[in-house]
Tab-separated table of C-alpha atoms in Angstrom:
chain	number	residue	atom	x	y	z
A	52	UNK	CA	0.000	0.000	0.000
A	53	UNK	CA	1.329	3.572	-0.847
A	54	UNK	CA	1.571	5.523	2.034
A	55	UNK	CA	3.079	8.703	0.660
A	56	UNK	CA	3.505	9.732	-3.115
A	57	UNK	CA	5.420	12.724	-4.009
A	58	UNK	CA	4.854	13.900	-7.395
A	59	UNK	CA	7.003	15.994	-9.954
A	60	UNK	CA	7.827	18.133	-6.739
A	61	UNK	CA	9.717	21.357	-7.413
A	62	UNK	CA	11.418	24.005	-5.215
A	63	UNK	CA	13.279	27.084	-6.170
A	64	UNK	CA	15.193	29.988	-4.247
A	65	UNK	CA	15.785	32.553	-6.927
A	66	UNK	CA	18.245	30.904	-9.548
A	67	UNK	CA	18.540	27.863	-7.549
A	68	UNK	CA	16.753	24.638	-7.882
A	69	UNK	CA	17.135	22.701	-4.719
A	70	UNK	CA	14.770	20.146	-5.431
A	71	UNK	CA	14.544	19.540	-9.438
A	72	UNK	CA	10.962	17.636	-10.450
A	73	UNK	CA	11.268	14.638	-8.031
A	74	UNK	CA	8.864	11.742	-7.686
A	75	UNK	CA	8.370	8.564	-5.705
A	76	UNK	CA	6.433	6.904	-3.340
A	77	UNK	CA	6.729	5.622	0.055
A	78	UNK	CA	5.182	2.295	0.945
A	79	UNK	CA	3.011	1.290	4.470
A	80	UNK	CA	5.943	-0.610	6.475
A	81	UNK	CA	9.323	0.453	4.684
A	82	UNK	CA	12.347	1.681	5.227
A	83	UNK	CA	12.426	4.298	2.145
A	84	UNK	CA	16.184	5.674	1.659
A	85	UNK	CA	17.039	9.588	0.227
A	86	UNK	CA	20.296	8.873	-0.355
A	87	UNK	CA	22.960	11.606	-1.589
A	88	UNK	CA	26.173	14.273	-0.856
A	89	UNK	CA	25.325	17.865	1.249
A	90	UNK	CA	23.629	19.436	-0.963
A	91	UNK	CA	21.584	17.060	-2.812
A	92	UNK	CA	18.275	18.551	-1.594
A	93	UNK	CA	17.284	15.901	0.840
A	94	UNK	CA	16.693	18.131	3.557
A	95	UNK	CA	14.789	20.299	1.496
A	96	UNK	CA	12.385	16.908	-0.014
A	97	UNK	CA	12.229	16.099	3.867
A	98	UNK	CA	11.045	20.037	4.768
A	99	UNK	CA	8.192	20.125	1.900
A	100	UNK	CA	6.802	16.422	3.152
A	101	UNK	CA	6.697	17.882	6.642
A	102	UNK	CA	4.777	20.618	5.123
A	103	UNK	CA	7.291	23.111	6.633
A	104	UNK	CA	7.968	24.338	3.290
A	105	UNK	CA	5.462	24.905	0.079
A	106	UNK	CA	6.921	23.561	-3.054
A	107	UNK	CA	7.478	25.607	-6.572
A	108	UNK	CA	5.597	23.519	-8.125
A	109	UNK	CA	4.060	19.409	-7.784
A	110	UNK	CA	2.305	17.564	-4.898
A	111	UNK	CA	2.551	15.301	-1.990
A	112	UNK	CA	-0.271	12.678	-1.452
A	113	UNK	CA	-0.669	10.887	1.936
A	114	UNK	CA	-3.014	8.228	1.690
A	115	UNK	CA	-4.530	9.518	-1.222
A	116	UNK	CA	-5.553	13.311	0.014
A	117	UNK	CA	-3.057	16.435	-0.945
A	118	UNK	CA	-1.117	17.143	1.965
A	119	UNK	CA	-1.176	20.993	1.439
A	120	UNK	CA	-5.110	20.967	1.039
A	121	UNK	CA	-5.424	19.129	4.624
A	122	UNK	CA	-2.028	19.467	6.069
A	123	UNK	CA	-3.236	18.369	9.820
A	124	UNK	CA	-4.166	15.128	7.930
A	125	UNK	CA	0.003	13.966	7.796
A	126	UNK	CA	1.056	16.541	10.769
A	127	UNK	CA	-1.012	14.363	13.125
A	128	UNK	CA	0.418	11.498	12.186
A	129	UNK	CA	3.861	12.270	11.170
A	130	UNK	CA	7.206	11.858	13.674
A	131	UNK	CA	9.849	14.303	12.280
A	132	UNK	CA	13.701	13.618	13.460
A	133	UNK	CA	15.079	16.829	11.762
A	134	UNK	CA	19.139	17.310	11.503
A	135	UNK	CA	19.847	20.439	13.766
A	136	UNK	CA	19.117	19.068	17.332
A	137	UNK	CA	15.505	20.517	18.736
A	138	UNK	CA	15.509	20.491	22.177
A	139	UNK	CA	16.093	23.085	25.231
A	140	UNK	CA	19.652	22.518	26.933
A	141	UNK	CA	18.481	23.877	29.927
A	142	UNK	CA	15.667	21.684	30.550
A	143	UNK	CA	16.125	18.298	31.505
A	144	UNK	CA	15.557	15.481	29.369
A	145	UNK	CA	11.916	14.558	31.393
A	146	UNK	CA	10.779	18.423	30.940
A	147	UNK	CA	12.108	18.909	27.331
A	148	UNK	CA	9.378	15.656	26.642
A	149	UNK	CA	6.855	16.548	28.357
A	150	UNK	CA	7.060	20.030	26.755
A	151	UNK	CA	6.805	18.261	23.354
A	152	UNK	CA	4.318	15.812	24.851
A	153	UNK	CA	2.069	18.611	25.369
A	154	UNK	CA	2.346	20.310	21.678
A	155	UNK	CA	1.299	16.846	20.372
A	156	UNK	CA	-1.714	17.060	22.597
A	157	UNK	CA	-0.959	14.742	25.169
A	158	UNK	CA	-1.699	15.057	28.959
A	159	UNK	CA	-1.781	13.319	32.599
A	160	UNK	CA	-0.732	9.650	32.939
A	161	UNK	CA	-1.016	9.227	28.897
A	162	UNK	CA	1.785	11.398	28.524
A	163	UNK	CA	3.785	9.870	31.488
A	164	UNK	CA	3.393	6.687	29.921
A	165	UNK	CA	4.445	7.613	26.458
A	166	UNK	CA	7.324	9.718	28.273
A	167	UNK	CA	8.645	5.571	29.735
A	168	UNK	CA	7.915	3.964	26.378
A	169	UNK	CA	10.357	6.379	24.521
A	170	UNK	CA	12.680	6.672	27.058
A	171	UNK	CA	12.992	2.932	26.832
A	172	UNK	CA	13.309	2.657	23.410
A	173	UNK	CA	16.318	4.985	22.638
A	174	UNK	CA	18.191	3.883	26.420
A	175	UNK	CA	17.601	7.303	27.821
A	176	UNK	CA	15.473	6.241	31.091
A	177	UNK	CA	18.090	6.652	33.420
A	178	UNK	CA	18.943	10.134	32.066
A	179	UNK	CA	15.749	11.736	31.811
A	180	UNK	CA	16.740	13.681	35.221
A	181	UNK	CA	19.763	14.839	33.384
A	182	UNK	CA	19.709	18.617	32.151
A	183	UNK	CA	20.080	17.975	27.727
A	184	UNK	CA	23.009	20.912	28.502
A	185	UNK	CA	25.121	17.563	29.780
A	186	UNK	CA	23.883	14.773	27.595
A	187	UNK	CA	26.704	13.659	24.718
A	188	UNK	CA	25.877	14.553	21.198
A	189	UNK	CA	24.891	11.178	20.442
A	190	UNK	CA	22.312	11.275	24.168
A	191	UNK	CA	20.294	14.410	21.961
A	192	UNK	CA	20.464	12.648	19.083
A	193	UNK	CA	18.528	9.980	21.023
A	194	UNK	CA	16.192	12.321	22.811
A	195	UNK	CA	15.521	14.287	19.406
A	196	UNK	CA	14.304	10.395	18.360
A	197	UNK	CA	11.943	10.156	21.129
A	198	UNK	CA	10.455	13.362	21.161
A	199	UNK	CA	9.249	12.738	18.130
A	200	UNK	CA	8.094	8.755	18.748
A	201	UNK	CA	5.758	10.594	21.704
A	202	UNK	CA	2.790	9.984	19.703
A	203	UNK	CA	3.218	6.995	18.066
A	204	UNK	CA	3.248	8.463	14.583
A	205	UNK	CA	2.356	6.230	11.282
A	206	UNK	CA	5.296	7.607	9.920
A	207	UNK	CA	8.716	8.454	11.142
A	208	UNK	CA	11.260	11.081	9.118
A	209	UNK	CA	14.861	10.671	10.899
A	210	UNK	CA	16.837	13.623	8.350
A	211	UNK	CA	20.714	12.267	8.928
A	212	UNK	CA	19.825	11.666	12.214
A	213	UNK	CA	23.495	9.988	13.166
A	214	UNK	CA	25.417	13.172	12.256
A	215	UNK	CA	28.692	14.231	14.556
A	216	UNK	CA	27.920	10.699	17.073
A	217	UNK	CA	30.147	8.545	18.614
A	218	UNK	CA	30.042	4.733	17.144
A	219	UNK	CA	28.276	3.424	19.783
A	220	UNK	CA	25.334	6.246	19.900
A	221	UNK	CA	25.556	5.584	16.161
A	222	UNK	CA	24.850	1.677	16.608
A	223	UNK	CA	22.072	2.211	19.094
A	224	UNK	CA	20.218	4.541	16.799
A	225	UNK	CA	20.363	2.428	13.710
A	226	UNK	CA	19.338	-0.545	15.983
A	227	UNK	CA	16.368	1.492	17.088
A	228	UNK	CA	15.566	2.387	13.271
A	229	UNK	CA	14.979	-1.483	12.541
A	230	UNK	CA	13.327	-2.338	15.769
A	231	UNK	CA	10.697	0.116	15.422
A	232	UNK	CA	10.335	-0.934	11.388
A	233	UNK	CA	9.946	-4.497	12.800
A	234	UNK	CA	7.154	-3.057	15.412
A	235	UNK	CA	5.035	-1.584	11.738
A	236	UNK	CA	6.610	2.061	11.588
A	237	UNK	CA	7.223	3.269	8.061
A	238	UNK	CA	10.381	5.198	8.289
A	239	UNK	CA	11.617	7.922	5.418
A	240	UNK	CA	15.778	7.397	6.107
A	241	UNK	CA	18.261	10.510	5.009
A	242	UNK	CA	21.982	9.913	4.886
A	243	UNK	CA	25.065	10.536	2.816
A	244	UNK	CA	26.730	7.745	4.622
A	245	UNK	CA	26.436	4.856	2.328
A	246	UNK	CA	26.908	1.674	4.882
A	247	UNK	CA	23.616	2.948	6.351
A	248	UNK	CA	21.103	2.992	3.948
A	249	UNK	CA	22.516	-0.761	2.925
A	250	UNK	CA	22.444	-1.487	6.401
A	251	UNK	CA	18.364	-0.129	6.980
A	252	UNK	CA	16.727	0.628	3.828
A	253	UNK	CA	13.846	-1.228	1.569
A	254	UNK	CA	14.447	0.945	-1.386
A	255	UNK	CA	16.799	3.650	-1.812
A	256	UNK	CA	15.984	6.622	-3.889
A	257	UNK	CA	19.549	8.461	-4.830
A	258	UNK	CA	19.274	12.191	-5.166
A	259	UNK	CA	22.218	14.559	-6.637
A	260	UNK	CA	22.187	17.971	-7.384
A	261	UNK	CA	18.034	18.307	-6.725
A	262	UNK	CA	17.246	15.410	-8.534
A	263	UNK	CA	16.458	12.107	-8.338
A	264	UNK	CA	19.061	9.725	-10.390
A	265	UNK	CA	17.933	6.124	-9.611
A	266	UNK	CA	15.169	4.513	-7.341
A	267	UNK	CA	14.687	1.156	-6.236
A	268	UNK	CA	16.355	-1.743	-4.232
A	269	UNK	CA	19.643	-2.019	-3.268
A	270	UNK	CA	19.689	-4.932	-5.727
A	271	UNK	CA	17.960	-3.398	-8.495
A	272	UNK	CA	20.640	-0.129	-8.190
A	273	UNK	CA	23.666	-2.083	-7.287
A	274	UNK	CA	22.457	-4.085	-11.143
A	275	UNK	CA	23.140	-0.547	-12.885
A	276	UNK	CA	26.602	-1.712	-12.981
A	277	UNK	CA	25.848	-5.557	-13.146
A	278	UNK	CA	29.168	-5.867	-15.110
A	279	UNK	CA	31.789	-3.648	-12.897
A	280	UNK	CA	32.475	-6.139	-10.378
A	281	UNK	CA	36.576	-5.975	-9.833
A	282	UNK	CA	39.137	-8.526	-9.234
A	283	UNK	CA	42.186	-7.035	-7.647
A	284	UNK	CA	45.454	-9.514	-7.963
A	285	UNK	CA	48.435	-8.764	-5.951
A	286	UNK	CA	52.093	-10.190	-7.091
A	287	UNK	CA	55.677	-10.150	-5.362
A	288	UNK	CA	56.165	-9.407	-9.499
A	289	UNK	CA	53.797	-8.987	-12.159
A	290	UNK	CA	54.660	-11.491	-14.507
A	291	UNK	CA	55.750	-10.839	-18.287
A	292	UNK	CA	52.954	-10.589	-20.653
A	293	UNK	CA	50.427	-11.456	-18.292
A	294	UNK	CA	48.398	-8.405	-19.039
A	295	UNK	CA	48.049	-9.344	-22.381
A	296	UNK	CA	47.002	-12.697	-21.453
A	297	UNK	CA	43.982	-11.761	-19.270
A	298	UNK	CA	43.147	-9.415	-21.565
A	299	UNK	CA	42.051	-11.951	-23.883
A	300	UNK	CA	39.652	-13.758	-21.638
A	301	UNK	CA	35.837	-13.150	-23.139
A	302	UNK	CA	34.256	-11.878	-19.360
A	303	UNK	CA	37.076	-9.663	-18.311
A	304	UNK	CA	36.497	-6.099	-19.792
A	305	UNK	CA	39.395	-3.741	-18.634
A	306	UNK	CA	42.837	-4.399	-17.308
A	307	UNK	CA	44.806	-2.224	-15.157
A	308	UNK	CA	47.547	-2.614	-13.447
A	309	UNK	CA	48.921	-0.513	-10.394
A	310	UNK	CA	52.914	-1.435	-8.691
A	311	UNK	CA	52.182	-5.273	-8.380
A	312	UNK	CA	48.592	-5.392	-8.592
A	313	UNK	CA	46.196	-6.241	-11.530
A	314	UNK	CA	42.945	-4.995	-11.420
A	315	UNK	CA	40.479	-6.890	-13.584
A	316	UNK	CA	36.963	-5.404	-14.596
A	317	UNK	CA	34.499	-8.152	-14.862
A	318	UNK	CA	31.348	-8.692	-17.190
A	319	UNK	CA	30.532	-11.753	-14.936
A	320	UNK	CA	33.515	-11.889	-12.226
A	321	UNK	CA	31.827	-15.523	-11.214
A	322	UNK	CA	32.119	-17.404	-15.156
A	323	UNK	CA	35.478	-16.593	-15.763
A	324	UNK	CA	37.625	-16.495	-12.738
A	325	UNK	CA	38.412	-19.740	-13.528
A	326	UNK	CA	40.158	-18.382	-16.948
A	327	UNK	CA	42.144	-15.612	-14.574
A	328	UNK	CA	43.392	-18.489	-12.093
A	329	UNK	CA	44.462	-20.500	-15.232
A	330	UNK	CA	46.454	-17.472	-17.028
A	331	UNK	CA	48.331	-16.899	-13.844
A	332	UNK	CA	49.152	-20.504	-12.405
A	333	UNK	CA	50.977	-20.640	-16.041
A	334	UNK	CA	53.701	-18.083	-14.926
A	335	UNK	CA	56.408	-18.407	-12.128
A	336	UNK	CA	54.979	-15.596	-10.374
A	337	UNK	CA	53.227	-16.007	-6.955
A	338	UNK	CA	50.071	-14.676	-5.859
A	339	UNK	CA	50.163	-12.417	-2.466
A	340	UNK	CA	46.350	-12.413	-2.115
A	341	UNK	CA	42.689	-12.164	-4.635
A	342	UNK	CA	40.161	-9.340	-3.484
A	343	UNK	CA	36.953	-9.690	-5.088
A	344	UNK	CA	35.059	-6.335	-5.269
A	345	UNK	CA	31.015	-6.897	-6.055
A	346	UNK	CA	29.315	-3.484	-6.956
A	347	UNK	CA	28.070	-1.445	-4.486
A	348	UNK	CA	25.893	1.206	-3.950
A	349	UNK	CA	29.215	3.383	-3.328
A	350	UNK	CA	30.278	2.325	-6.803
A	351	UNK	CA	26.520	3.040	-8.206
A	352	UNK	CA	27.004	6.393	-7.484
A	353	UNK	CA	30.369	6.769	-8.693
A	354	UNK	CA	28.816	5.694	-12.197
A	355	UNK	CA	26.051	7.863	-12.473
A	356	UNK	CA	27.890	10.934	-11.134
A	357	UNK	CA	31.494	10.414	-12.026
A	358	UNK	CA	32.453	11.094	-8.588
A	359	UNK	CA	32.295	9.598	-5.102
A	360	UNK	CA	29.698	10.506	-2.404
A	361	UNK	CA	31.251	12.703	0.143
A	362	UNK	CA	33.706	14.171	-2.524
């Protein structure tokens, strides 16, 4: 079932197009991926669905109805993570949800309740007497997740919500991500760190420079480049002529070679490694070690764009 569908969306600041005629959807119970550099215009995708901003031009469905027609419709039922930390430092971590709790409408034991529940899902429940002025970055990160869990939106938007954490803050988030998934929540995911959205996401739309450039599965994206997958060879001494050798080998489509390594571009890595290991056993050289390198969503982008993802 689609959830949310974001049409030929548009947004414009003067000469700039931040978000370039965009469209997908967002399914009931997935982990939907914007995936992209600074700058790609996630935030800005993330700000319209919130209905923070109003787009130049398209629409946003959520379950069918236009969100800007009926925008309490989503806001009621939306959970919005956003990247710059929203709480009061001053406060402690109790008062800052409460003071949240009572924006979303909720009073009295309800709220004290809901106050537990999130506490205990993002490991804050001993720390809730704490003033947010002492947590760690990664402890607001956390709080930031469970202010906006309070109540028990349909649909969760975490925008790079693992920014500037230490690795264990980091862990505990994206472990929170797929619990609550597991528990029904459909979550909209923005990162520009790759091993993430592999690690969490259903589908993965990748955005770059306001637009979107692929959408689908990490399976279906990492297939783009179906035939890139690399062989790297390392020798105490590249043997004579060996280049030529593999070069000749139907399934291998480019041969490099770097000091005493041989890198091998595959059309099917799997069919003809055979052929490689053949070629070299025939020469005196020995073999120091075989990396196999299958495509990745790293290498997806580094097609389409002709750079790499935080360059």
């Amino acid at each position: 079932m689609t959830l949310l569908k974001v049409e030929n969306l548009k947004k414009s600041f003067k000469d700039v197009n931040a978000v370039n005629d965009i469209t997908f959807q967002v399914n009931k119970g997935e982990i939907f991926g914007l995936l992209g550099p600074n700058g790609a215009g996630k935030s800005t995708t993330i700000s319209i669905i919130s209905t923070l901003l109003n787009p130049t031009k398209g629409k946003v469905f959520y379950r069918g109805e236009d969100i800007f027609k009926n925008p309490k419709a989503i806001q009621e039922k939306m959970g919005v993570v956003p990247q710059e930390i929203a709480l009061y430092p001053t406060l402690k971590g109790y008062e800052n949800l409460k003071f949240w709790g009572n924006l979303y409408g909720l009073k009295g034991n309800n709220l004290k309740k809901r106050i537990d529940e999130v506490a205990d899902i993002v490991g804050l429940k001993d720390k809730l007497k704490t003033k947010v002025e002492n947590y760690s970055g990664g402890m607001k990160r956390r709080l930031n997740i469970a202010a906006a869990l309070l109540h028990e939106p349909e649909i969760l938007i975490m925008d790079e919500p693992t920014v500037g954490i230490d690795p264990q803050s980091r862990n505990h988030i994206l472990d929170t991500v797929l619990e609550l998934n597991k528990k029904g929540m459909t979550i909209i995911y923005t990162s520009h760190y790759m091993e993430e959205v592999e690690l969490l996401c259903t589908r993965i739309s990748i955005m770059d420079k306001g637009q979107v450039i692929a959408l689908g599965t990490k399976d279906e994206l990492v297939n783009i480049i179906k035939g890139h997958k690399k062989i790297e060879l390392t020798f105490d001494n590249i043997p004579p002529n060996l280049l030529d050798k593999l070069k000749i080998i139907e399934e291998v489509e480019e041969v490099d070679s770097k000091d005493n390594i041989i890198i091998l571009t595959m059309k099917n890595g799997d069919m003809a490694f055979k052929d490689i290991l053949d070629k070299v056993m025939g020469t005196e050289s020995s073999i120091l070690s075989i990396d196999i390198k299958k495509p990745s969503l790293e290498a997806v982008f580094l097609h389409l764009t002709g750079r790499a993802l935080r360059d």
